[in-house]
XYZ file of N, CA, C and O in Angstrom:
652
model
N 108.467 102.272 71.859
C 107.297 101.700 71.238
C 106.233 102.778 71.130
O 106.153 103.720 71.919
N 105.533 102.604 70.241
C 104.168 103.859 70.038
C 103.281 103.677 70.870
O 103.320 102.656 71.557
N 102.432 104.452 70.998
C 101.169 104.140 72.043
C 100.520 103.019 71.936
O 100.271 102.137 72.758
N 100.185 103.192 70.442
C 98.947 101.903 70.257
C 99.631 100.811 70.689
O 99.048 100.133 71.535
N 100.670 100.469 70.352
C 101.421 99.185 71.178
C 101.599 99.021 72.084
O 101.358 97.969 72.677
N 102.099 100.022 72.543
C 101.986 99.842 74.522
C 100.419 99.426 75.095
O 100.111 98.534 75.885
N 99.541 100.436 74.375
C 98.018 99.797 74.843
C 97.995 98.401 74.486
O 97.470 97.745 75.386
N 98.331 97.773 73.604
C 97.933 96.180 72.994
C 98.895 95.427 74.005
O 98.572 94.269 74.266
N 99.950 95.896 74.564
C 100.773 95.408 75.419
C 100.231 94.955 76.737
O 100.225 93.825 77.223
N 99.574 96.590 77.416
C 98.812 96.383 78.470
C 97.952 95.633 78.560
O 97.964 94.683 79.343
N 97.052 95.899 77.796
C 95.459 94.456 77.693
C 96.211 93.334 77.897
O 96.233 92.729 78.969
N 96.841 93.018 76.902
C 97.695 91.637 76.764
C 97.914 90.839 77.760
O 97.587 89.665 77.933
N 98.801 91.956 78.738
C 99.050 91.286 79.666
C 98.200 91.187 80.979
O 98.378 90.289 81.802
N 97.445 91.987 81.087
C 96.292 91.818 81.914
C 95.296 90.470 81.996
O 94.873 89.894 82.998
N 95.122 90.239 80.867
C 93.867 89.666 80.288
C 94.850 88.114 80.157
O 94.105 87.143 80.285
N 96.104 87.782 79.968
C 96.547 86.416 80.245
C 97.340 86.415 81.460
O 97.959 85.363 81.626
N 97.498 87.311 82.369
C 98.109 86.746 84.019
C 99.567 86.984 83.787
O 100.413 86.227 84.262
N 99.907 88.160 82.971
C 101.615 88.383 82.736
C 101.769 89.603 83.440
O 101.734 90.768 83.044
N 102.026 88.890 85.056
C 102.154 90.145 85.529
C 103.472 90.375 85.326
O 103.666 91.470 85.854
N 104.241 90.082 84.983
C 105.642 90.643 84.504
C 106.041 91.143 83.444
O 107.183 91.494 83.146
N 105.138 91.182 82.878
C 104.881 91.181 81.254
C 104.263 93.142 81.414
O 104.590 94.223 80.922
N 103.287 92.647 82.358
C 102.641 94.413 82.652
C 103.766 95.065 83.387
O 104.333 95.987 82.801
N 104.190 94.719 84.613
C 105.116 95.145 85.179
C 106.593 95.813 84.179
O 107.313 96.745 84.536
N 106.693 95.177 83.162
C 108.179 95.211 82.558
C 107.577 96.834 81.557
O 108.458 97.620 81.207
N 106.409 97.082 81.280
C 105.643 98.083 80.601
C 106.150 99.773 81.191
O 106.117 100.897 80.691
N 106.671 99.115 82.691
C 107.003 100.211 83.099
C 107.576 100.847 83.949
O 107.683 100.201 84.991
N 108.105 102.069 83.997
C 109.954 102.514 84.489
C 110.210 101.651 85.904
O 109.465 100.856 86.477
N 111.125 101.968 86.135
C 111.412 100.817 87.687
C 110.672 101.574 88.565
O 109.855 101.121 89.365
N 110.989 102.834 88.397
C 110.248 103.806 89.778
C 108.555 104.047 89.013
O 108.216 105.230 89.043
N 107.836 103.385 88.566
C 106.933 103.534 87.541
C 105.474 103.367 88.958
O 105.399 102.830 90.062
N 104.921 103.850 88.429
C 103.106 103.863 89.496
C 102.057 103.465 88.982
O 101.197 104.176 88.462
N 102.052 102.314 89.088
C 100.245 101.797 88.738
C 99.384 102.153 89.420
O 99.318 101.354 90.354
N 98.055 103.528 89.595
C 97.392 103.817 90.229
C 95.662 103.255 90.128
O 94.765 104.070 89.910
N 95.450 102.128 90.273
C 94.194 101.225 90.187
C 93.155 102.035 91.137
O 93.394 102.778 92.089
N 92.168 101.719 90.674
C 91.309 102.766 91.205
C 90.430 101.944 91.963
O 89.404 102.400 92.468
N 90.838 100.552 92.088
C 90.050 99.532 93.275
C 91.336 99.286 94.599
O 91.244 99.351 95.824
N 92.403 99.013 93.762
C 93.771 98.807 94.645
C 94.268 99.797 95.381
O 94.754 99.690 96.507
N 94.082 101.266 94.406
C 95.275 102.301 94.760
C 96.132 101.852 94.252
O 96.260 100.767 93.685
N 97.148 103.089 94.504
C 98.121 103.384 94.125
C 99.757 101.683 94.781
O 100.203 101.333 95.874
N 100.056 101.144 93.028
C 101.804 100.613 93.613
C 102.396 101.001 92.783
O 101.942 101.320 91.685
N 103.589 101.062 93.146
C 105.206 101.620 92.952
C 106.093 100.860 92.857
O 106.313 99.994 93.703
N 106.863 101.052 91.684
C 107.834 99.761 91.047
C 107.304 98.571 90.737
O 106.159 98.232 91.034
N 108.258 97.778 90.024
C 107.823 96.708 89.055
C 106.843 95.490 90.105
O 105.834 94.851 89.807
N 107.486 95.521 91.141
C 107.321 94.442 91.578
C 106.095 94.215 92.225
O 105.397 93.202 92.276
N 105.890 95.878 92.945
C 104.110 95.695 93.718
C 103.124 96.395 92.285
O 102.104 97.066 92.442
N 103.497 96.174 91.457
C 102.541 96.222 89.791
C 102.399 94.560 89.871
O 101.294 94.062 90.090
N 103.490 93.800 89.693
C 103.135 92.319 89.578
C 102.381 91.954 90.366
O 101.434 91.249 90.018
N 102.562 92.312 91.637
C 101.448 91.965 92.966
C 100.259 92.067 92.691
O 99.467 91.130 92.589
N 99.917 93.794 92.475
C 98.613 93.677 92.407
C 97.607 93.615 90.900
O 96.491 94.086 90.682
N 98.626 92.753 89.943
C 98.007 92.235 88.924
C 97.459 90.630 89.174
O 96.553 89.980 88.651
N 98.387 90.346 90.154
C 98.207 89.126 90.849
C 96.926 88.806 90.935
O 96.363 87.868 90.370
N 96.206 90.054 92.061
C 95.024 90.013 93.064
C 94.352 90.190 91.904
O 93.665 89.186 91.717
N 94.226 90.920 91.100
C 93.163 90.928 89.987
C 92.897 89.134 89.869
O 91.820 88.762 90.334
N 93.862 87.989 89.251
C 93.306 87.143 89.322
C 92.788 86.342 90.070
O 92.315 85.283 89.655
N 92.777 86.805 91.697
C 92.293 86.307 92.298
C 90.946 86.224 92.775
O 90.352 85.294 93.322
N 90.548 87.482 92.433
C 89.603 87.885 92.199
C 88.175 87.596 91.105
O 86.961 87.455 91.254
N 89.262 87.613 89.832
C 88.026 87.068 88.754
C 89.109 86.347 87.488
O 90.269 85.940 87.560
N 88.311 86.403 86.563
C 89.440 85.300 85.569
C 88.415 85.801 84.215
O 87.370 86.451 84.250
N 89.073 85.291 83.174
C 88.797 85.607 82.013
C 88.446 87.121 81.421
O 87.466 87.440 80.748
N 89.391 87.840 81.813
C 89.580 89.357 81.666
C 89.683 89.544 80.229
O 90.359 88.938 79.398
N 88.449 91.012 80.051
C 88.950 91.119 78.697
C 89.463 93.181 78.786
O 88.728 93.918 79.442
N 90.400 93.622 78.245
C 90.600 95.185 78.434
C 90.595 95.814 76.805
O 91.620 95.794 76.124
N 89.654 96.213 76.439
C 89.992 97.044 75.022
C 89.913 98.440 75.158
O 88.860 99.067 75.275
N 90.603 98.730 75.147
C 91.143 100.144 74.969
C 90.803 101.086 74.136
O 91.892 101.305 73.605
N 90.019 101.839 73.619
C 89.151 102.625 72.417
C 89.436 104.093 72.845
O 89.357 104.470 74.014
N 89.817 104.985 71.666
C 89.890 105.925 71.081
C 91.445 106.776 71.377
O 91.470 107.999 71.517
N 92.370 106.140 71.426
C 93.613 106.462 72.322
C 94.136 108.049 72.227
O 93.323 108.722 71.592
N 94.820 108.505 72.506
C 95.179 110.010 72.032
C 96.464 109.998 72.912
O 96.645 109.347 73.941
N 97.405 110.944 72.226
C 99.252 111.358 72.892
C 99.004 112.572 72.635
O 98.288 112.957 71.710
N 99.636 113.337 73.518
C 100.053 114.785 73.496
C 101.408 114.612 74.408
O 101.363 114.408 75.621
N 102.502 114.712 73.721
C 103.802 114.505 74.527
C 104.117 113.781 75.125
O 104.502 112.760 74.555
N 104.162 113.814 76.571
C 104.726 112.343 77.125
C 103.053 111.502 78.219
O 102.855 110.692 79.124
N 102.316 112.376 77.342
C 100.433 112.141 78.303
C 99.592 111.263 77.005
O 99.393 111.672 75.861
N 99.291 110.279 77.450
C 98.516 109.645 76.879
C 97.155 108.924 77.402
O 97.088 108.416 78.521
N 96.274 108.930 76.645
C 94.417 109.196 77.248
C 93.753 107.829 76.434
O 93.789 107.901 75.206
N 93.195 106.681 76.991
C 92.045 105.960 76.063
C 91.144 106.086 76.932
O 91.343 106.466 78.086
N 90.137 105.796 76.482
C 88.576 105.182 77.028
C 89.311 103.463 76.635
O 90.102 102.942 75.848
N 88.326 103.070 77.897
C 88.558 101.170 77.817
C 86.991 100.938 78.154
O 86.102 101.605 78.682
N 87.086 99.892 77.686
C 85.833 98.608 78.478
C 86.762 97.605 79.012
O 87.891 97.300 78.628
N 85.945 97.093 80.119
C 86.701 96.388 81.224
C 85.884 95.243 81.419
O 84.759 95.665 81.687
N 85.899 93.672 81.417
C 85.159 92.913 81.732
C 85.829 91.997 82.217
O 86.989 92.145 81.835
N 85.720 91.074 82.893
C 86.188 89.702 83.851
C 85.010 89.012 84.248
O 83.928 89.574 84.079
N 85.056 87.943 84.719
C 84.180 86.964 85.154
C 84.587 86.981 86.965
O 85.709 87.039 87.468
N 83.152 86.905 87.705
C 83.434 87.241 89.194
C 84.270 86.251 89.850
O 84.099 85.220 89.199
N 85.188 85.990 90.918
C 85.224 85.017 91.816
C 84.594 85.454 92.678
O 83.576 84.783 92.849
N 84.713 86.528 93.544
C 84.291 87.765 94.457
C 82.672 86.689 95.356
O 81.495 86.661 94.993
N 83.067 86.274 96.051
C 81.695 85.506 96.934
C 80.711 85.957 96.979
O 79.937 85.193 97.556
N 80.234 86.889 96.656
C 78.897 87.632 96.159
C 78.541 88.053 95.448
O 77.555 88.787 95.395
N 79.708 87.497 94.122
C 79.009 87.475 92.282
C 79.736 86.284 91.621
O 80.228 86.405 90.499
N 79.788 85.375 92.175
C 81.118 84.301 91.929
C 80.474 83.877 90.516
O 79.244 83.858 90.457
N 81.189 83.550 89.423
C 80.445 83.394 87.880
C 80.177 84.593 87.330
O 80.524 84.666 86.152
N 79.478 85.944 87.963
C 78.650 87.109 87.088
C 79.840 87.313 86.164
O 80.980 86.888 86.346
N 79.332 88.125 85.014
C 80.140 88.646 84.598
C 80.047 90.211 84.740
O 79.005 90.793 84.439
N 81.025 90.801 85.150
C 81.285 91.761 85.326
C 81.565 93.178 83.953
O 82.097 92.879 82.885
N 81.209 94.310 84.189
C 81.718 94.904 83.383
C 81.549 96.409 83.449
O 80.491 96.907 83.834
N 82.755 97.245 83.017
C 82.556 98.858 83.148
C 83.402 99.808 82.151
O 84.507 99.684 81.624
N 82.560 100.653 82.127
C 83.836 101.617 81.035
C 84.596 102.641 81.888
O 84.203 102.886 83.028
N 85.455 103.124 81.472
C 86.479 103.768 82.100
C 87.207 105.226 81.284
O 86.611 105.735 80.336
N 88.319 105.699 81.703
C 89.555 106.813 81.143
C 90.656 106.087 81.646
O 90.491 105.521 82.727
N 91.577 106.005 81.165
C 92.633 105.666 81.730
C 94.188 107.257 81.216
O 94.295 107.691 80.069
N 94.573 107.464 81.727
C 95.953 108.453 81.898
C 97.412 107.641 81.960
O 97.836 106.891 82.840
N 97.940 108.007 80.875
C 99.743 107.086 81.049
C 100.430 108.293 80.912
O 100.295 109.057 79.956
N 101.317 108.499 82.059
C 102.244 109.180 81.598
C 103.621 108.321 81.330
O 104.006 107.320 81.933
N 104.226 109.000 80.274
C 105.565 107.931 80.089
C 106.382 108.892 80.563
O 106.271 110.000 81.089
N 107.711 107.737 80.038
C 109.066 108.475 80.245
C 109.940 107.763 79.770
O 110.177 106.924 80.639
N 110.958 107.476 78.381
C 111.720 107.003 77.769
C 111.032 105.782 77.655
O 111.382 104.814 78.331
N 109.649 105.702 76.503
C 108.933 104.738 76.231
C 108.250 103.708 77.335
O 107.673 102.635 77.157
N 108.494 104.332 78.352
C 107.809 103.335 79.689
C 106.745 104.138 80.306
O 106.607 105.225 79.744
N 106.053 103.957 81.166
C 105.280 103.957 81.714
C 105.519 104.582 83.177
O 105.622 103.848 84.160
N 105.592 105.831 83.250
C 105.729 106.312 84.701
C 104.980 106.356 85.627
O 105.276 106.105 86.795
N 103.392 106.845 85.000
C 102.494 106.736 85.860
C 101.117 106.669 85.372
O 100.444 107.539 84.818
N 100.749 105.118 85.778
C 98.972 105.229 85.484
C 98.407 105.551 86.363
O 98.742 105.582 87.547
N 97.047 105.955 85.642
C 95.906 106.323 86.268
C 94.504 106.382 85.557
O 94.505 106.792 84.396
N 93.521 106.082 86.027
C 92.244 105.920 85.796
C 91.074 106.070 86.416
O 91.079 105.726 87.597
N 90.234 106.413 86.051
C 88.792 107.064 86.296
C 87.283 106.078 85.808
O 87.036 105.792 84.636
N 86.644 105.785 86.678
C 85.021 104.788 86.478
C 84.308 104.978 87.399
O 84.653 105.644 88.375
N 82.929 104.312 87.237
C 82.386 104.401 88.319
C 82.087 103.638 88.813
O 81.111 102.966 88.478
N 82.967 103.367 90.057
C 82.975 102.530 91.051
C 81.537 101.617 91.416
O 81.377 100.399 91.345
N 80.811 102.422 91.726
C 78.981 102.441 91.745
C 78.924 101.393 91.225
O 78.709 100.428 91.959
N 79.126 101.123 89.458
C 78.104 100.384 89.245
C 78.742 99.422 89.367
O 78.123 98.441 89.780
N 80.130 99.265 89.096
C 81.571 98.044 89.533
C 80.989 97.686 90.617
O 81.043 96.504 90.279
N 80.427 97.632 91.719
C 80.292 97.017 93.063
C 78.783 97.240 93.195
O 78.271 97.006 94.290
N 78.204 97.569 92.421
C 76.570 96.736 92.216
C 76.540 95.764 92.021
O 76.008 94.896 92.713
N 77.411 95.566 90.479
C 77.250 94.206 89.474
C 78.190 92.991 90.523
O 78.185 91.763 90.434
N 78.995 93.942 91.561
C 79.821 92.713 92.286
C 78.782 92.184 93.300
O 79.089 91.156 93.903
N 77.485 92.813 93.584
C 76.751 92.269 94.376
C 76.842 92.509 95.320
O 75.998 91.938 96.011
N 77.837 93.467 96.132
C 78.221 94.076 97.034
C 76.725 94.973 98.058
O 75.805 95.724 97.734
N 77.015 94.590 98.857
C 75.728 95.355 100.048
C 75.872 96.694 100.480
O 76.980 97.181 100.707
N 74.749 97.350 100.612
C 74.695 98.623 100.245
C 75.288 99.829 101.264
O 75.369 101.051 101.142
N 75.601 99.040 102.152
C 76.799 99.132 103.498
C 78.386 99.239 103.315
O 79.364 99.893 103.678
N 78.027 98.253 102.579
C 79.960 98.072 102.216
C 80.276 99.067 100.897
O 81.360 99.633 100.758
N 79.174 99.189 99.966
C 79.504 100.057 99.055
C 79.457 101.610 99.349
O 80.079 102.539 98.833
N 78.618 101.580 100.240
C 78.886 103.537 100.778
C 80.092 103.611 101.621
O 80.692 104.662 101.848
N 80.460 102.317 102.129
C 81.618 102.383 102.863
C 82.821 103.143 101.935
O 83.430 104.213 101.933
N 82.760 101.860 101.133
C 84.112 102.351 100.702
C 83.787 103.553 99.358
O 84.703 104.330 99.088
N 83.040 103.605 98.910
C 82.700 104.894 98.116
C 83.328 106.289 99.063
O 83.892 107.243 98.527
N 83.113 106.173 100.426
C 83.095 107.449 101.475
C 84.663 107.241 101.196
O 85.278 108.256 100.872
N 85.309 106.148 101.278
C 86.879 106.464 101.959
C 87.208 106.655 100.438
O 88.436 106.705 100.507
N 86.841 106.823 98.839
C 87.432 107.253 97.700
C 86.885 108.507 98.100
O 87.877 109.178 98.386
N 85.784 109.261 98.298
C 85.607 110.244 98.506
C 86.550 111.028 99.608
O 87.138 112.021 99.180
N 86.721 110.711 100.825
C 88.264 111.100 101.861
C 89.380 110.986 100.638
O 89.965 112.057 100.479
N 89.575 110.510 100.230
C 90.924 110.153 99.295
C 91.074 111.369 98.369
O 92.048 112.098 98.182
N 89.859 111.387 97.849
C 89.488 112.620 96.524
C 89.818 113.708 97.188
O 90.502 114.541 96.593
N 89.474 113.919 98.359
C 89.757 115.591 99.413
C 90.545 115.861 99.491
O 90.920 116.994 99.189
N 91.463 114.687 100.084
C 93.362 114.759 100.082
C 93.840 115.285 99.512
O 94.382 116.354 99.796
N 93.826 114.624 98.262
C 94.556 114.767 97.190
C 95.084 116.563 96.664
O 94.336 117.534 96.544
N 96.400 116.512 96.468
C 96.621 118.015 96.810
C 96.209 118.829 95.115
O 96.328 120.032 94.880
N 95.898 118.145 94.487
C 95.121 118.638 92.974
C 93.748 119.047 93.626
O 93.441 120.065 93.006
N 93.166 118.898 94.168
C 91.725 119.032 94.825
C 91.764 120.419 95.669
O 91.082 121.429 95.492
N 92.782 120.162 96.655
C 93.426 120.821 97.514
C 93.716 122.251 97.039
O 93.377 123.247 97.679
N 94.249 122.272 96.082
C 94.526 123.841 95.033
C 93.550 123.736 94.931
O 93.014 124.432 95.792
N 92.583 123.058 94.128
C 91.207 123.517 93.849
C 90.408 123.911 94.520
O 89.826 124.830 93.944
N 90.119 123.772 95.236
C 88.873 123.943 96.784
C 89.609 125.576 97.390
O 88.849 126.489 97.717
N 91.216 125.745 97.467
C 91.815 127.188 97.773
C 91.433 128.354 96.383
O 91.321 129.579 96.334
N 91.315 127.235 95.345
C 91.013 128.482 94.270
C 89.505 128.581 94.725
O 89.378 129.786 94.506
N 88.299 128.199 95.187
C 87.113 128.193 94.883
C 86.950 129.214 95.765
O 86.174 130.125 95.477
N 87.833 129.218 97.272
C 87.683 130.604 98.089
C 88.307 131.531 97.770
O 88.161 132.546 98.451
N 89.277 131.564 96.582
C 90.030 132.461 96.368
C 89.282 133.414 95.555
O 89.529 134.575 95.231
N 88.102 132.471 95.254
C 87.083 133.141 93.824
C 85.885 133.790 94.657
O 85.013 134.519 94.185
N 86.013 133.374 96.026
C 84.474 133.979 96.770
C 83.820 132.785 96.757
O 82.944 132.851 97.619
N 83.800 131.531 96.112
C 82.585 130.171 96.154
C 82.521 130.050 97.528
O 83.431 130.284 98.323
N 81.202 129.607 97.808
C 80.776 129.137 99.212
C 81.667 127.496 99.189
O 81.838 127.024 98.065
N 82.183 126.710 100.354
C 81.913 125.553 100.481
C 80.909 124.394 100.089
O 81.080 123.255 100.525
């Protein structure tokens, strides 16, 4: 299938509760990397944690804008909106823009990934200003890990940069 379809696929199924529908989008050994969830692996913890999305909020909308492929890498900008359940925005409506990253592999989906800012996602959730540096700190630990960072931070001394 072409990109643009796979994107109309994804929303699709997001936005009506097909988590099998998203799940089937992609390879068996395939990685949905959610940037509230983290990272699942294979079809089945993709269905899961499309699950928790509705448990969370309901009436999801995902449009996907300006898409681009270069080989097996594919790039949109989205807007993201849902309606809260979340006990400290229950009704708000929610909303954020984003990047999202697909890599495929024989028309599936090997590995997503995506980029927002969290910040204002857990303002609008109403979230206290405790719990949001909380977990802002442990994406920030996460960001350090990460061994893409990891080369990076060895190139920055490799260049002479201070810490």
């Amino acid at each position: 299938m072409d990109f643009d379809t796979l994107l109309a696929r994804f929303s699709q199924a997001a936005q009506t509760h097909d988590c099998e529908g998203l799940a089937a989008l992609f390879a068996p050994d395939g990685t949905y990397d959610d940037a509230f969830f983290g990272p699942h692996t294979g079809r089945a913890e993709i269905a899961a944690m499309l699950e928790r999305f509705h448990v969370g909020g309901e009436a999801f909308c995902w449009e996907f804008q300006e898409p681009a492929l270069a080989g097996d890498t594919g790039y949109a900008g989205y807007v993201f909106s849902y309606r809260s359940r979340e006990p400290e925005s229950a009704g708000r409506l929610i909303v954020f823009e984003g990047m999202a990253r697909f890599r495929l592999r024989g028309g599936l989906i090997a590995h997503y990934s995506e980029v927002f800012d969290r910040g204002v996602a857990f303002s609008q959730l109403g979230y206290a200003t405790e719990r949001t540096a909380k977990l802002l700190a442990r994406y920030a630990r996460a960001l350090h890990a990460d061994p893409r960072v990891e080369r990076h931070l060895e190139r920055r001394r490799a260049l002479g940069l201070p810490d």
